[in-house]
Tab-separated table of C-alpha atoms in Angstrom:
chain	number	residue	atom	x	y	z
A	215	MET	CA	-193.721	-15.569	-64.788
A	216	THR	CA	-196.374	-14.875	-61.496
A	217	PRO	CA	-194.201	-16.654	-59.419
A	218	LEU	CA	-195.938	-19.900	-56.968
A	219	ALA	CA	-197.417	-19.020	-53.429
A	220	PRO	CA	-196.083	-19.625	-50.773
A	221	LEU	CA	-195.043	-22.803	-49.687
A	222	SER	CA	-196.708	-24.448	-46.434
A	223	PRO	CA	-194.143	-24.847	-43.762
A	224	GLU	CA	-194.617	-29.417	-45.012
A	225	ASP	CA	-193.364	-28.300	-48.223
A	226	GLN	CA	-191.068	-26.332	-46.927
A	227	LEU	CA	-189.371	-28.983	-45.562
A	228	LEU	CA	-189.767	-31.331	-48.630
A	229	LEU	CA	-188.278	-28.957	-50.297
A	230	THR	CA	-184.938	-28.744	-48.334
A	231	ARG	CA	-185.131	-32.599	-48.213
A	232	VAL	CA	-184.053	-31.599	-51.785
A	233	THR	CA	-181.430	-28.864	-51.280
A	234	GLY	CA	-179.916	-30.485	-48.214
A	235	SER	CA	-179.660	-34.411	-50.025
A	236	LEU	CA	-178.078	-32.216	-53.529
A	237	ALA	CA	-175.147	-30.342	-51.434
A	238	SER	CA	-174.736	-34.249	-48.895
A	239	ARG	CA	-173.971	-35.323	-52.894
A	240	SER	CA	-175.295	-38.407	-51.791
A	241	HIS	CA	-176.677	-39.934	-55.101
A	242	GLU	CA	-179.852	-42.154	-53.426
A	243	ALA	CA	-180.872	-39.393	-51.076
A	244	LEU	CA	-181.210	-36.970	-53.592
A	245	ARG	CA	-183.485	-39.486	-55.917
A	246	CYS	CA	-185.523	-41.043	-53.000
A	247	ALA	CA	-186.062	-36.428	-51.727
A	248	LEU	CA	-187.069	-36.814	-55.693
A	249	LEU	CA	-189.128	-38.553	-55.455
A	250	GLU	CA	-190.902	-37.505	-52.859
A	251	ALA	CA	-190.946	-33.875	-54.103
A	252	ARG	CA	-192.045	-35.120	-56.788
A	253	ASN	CA	-195.214	-36.769	-55.332
A	254	GLY	CA	-195.899	-33.346	-53.500
A	255	LEU	CA	-194.476	-29.846	-54.370
A	256	PRO	CA	-195.377	-28.646	-57.853
A	257	ALA	CA	-192.643	-29.079	-60.109
A	258	LEU	CA	-191.529	-25.294	-60.721
A	259	ALA	CA	-190.406	-25.007	-56.962
A	260	VAL	CA	-187.857	-28.057	-57.223
A	261	GLU	CA	-186.965	-26.996	-61.051
A	262	GLU	CA	-186.182	-22.950	-58.701
A	263	ALA	CA	-183.930	-24.832	-55.879
A	264	LEU	CA	-181.894	-26.696	-58.430
A	265	VAL	CA	-181.113	-24.183	-60.612
A	266	GLN	CA	-180.222	-21.575	-57.714
A	267	SER	CA	-177.722	-24.626	-55.832
A	268	TYR	CA	-175.052	-23.834	-58.754
A	269	LEU	CA	-174.744	-20.398	-55.848
A	270	PHE	CA	-172.996	-22.862	-53.342
A	271	LEU	CA	-172.925	-25.839	-55.577
A	272	GLY	CA	-171.341	-25.620	-58.552
A	273	TYR	CA	-172.946	-25.907	-61.582
A	274	PRO	CA	-172.023	-29.296	-62.056
A	275	ALA	CA	-174.456	-30.231	-58.944
A	276	ALA	CA	-176.439	-28.044	-60.592
A	277	LEU	CA	-176.710	-30.122	-63.259
A	278	ASN	CA	-176.138	-33.384	-62.469
A	279	GLY	CA	-179.383	-32.528	-60.016
A	280	LEU	CA	-181.687	-31.084	-63.189
A	281	ALA	CA	-180.709	-34.605	-64.888
A	282	LEU	CA	-181.921	-36.867	-61.969
A	283	TRP	CA	-185.088	-34.690	-61.675
A	284	ARG	CA	-185.601	-34.999	-64.785
A	285	GLU	CA	-185.048	-39.207	-65.162
A	286	VAL	CA	-187.526	-38.745	-61.946
A	287	GLN	CA	-190.244	-36.871	-63.494
A	288	GLY	CA	-190.031	-39.343	-66.380
A	289	GLU	CA	-192.204	-39.227	-69.828
A	290	GLU	CA	-193.914	-35.657	-67.850
A	291	GLY	CA	-190.131	-34.458	-67.564
A	292	ALA	CA	-189.243	-31.216	-69.696
A	293	PRO	CA	-187.545	-28.693	-69.201
A	294	PRO	CA	-189.981	-25.487	-68.352
A	295	ALA	CA	-189.958	-21.763	-70.657
A	296	THR	CA	-187.678	-19.368	-69.270
A	297	VAL	CA	-188.912	-18.235	-66.189
A	298	GLU	CA	-188.011	-14.496	-66.716
A	299	PRO	CA	-186.512	-12.974	-69.968
A	300	PRO	CA	-182.535	-11.616	-69.940
A	301	HIS	CA	-182.570	-8.660	-68.597
A	302	PRO	CA	-179.371	-6.367	-68.443
A	303	TRP	CA	-176.992	-6.368	-66.357
A	304	ASP	CA	-178.185	-2.660	-64.878
A	305	ALA	CA	-181.535	-3.732	-63.950
A	306	TRP	CA	-180.433	-7.286	-62.482
A	307	THR	CA	-178.171	-5.239	-59.310
A	308	ARG	CA	-180.735	-3.379	-58.909
A	309	ARG	CA	-182.831	-5.696	-57.835
A	310	GLY	CA	-179.733	-7.722	-56.056
A	311	GLU	CA	-179.438	-4.527	-53.878
A	312	GLU	CA	-182.501	-4.314	-52.476
A	313	VAL	CA	-183.035	-8.757	-51.857
A	314	CYS	CA	-179.652	-7.921	-50.692
A	315	GLN	CA	-180.822	-5.846	-48.609
A	316	ALA	CA	-183.897	-7.551	-48.009
A	317	VAL	CA	-181.911	-10.884	-46.152
A	318	TYR	CA	-178.862	-8.702	-44.765
A	319	GLY	CA	-180.621	-5.803	-43.296
A	320	GLU	CA	-178.437	-3.931	-40.795
A	321	GLN	CA	-174.776	-5.224	-42.225
A	322	TYR	CA	-176.217	-5.233	-45.585
A	323	GLU	CA	-173.729	-2.318	-46.119
A	324	ARG	CA	-170.531	-4.157	-44.185
A	325	LEU	CA	-171.806	-7.097	-45.732
A	326	ARG	CA	-170.467	-5.257	-49.644
A	327	GLN	CA	-167.371	-3.678	-47.915
A	328	ARG	CA	-166.296	-7.315	-46.639
A	329	VAL	CA	-166.806	-8.628	-49.692
A	330	ARG	CA	-165.287	-6.029	-51.802
A	331	GLY	CA	-162.435	-5.892	-49.356
A	332	LEU	CA	-162.194	-9.652	-50.900
A	333	HIS	CA	-162.022	-9.068	-54.209
A	334	PRO	CA	-164.356	-6.204	-55.623
A	335	ASP	CA	-165.094	-8.201	-58.867
A	336	LEU	CA	-166.620	-10.611	-56.280
A	337	GLU	CA	-168.830	-7.787	-54.677
A	338	ARG	CA	-170.349	-7.085	-57.593
A	339	TRP	CA	-171.284	-10.616	-58.982
A	340	MET	CA	-173.049	-11.637	-55.479
A	341	VAL	CA	-175.061	-8.330	-55.600
A	342	THR	CA	-175.582	-8.497	-59.506
A	343	GLU	CA	-175.623	-12.169	-59.918
A	344	GLY	CA	-176.550	-14.276	-56.553
A	345	TYR	CA	-179.224	-11.992	-55.880
A	346	GLY	CA	-180.179	-9.706	-58.567
A	347	LYS	CA	-179.510	-12.655	-61.452
A	348	VAL	CA	-180.440	-15.560	-58.762
A	349	LEU	CA	-182.178	-15.129	-55.453
A	350	GLY	CA	-184.572	-12.251	-56.731
A	351	ARG	CA	-185.787	-14.800	-59.919
A	352	PRO	CA	-189.491	-14.859	-59.753
A	353	GLY	CA	-190.987	-18.342	-59.053
A	354	LEU	CA	-190.247	-18.658	-55.287
A	355	THR	CA	-191.010	-16.580	-52.636
A	356	LEU	CA	-187.360	-15.461	-50.906
A	357	ALA	CA	-188.373	-16.980	-47.737
A	358	ASP	CA	-189.277	-20.117	-49.672
A	359	ARG	CA	-185.415	-19.572	-50.987
A	360	GLU	CA	-184.146	-18.826	-48.047
A	361	VAL	CA	-185.128	-22.090	-46.661
A	362	ALA	CA	-183.800	-24.266	-49.146
A	363	VAL	CA	-180.323	-22.437	-49.052
A	364	VAL	CA	-180.243	-22.671	-45.498
A	365	ALA	CA	-180.681	-26.724	-45.653
A	366	LEU	CA	-177.920	-26.868	-48.197
A	367	LEU	CA	-175.181	-25.457	-46.224
A	368	ALA	CA	-175.725	-26.542	-42.605
A	369	VAL	CA	-175.405	-30.033	-45.286
A	370	LEU	CA	-172.038	-28.200	-46.831
A	371	ASP	CA	-170.966	-27.006	-42.833
A	372	VAL	CA	-169.812	-23.918	-44.159
A	373	PRO	CA	-171.430	-21.615	-40.684
A	374	VAL	CA	-170.596	-18.178	-41.097
A	375	GLN	CA	-172.852	-18.031	-44.546
A	376	LEU	CA	-175.123	-20.939	-42.812
A	377	ARG	CA	-175.670	-17.714	-40.284
A	378	SER	CA	-176.680	-15.215	-42.602
A	379	HIS	CA	-178.908	-17.052	-44.324
A	380	LEU	CA	-180.676	-18.114	-40.918
A	381	ARG	CA	-180.763	-14.324	-39.966
A	382	GLY	CA	-181.924	-13.400	-43.950
A	383	ALA	CA	-184.814	-16.228	-43.356
A	384	LEU	CA	-185.878	-14.636	-40.379
A	385	ARG	CA	-185.885	-11.531	-42.383
A	386	ALA	CA	-187.766	-12.772	-45.108
A	387	GLY	CA	-191.215	-14.129	-42.513
A	388	VAL	CA	-189.562	-17.732	-41.813
A	389	SER	CA	-190.821	-18.453	-38.123
A	390	PRO	CA	-188.065	-19.309	-36.313
A	391	THR	CA	-189.915	-23.038	-35.103
A	392	GLN	CA	-190.477	-23.696	-38.998
A	393	LEU	CA	-185.829	-23.446	-38.648
A	394	GLU	CA	-185.712	-25.296	-36.040
A	395	ALA	CA	-186.760	-28.224	-38.210
A	396	VAL	CA	-185.437	-27.250	-41.398
A	397	LEU	CA	-182.200	-27.682	-39.473
A	398	GLN	CA	-183.805	-31.394	-38.072
A	399	SER	CA	-185.064	-31.832	-41.102
A	400	VAL	CA	-181.493	-31.694	-43.196
A	401	SER	CA	-179.610	-33.898	-40.148
A	402	ALA	CA	-180.155	-36.726	-42.101
A	403	PHE	CA	-177.053	-35.560	-44.205
A	404	GLN	CA	-174.962	-34.166	-41.986
A	405	ASP	CA	-172.618	-36.596	-39.216
A	406	ASP	CA	-172.723	-35.859	-35.510
A	407	GLU	CA	-169.541	-33.130	-36.179
A	408	VAL	CA	-171.934	-31.078	-38.576
A	409	GLU	CA	-174.839	-31.780	-36.632
A	410	ARG	CA	-174.238	-30.637	-33.530
A	411	ARG	CA	-172.295	-26.391	-35.924
A	412	SER	CA	-175.414	-25.855	-36.975
A	413	ASP	CA	-176.943	-26.075	-33.604
A	414	GLU	CA	-174.205	-23.781	-32.898
A	415	VAL	CA	-174.826	-21.535	-35.318
A	416	TRP	CA	-178.536	-21.676	-34.981
A	417	GLN	CA	-178.185	-20.964	-31.045
A	418	LEU	CA	-175.495	-17.905	-32.729
A	419	VAL	CA	-179.496	-16.487	-34.002
A	420	HIS	CA	-181.637	-16.774	-31.928
A	421	PRO	CA	-180.311	-17.867	-28.378
A	422	ARG	CA	-183.005	-20.593	-26.506
A	423	ARG	CA	-184.834	-19.158	-23.367
A	424	ALA	CA	-183.684	-21.384	-20.120
A	425	THR	CA	-186.810	-22.482	-18.796
């Protein structure tokens, strides 16, 4: 499948409200975000953001999100043809190594070593399943996938992973201005403390210049 053209900054914000509301576990917030997305985004963009969310939120959240999306689509909603055929595991591994390195840059080898130290199987799954099978899929650009991930991690309140994917989004070509807009967009799904921590992480990644 040919990937979608890169989303506009405005469309990226629509997509991040979907993943941010999904991470908030608010059924009503997610319904509102999906209704908005139905009228403004290609269906494939919403599908891919919901599918990839299982890496971070688990299968129950992804399945429930897709079920609500089908409901919101009404008669127009139908499961798409598979985005890509099954790949051999080693092909996913090669793609995962490329995508993971694109996201982590000079920290790539350190990341793999650190996760390997936690559990070697988890390190292999991270590369092959996380980055090869899922985040390396066609359908969305890496930049659009990364902003969708940033949104849900900000709501989940996981600063270490948020920092990594903010940097990954920058490496994928997302502008600092757009990432600030993404974080502001999902603040509706955060309490004050979580919003403050997200802002602190962002300032570590991209310190504001003194005026």
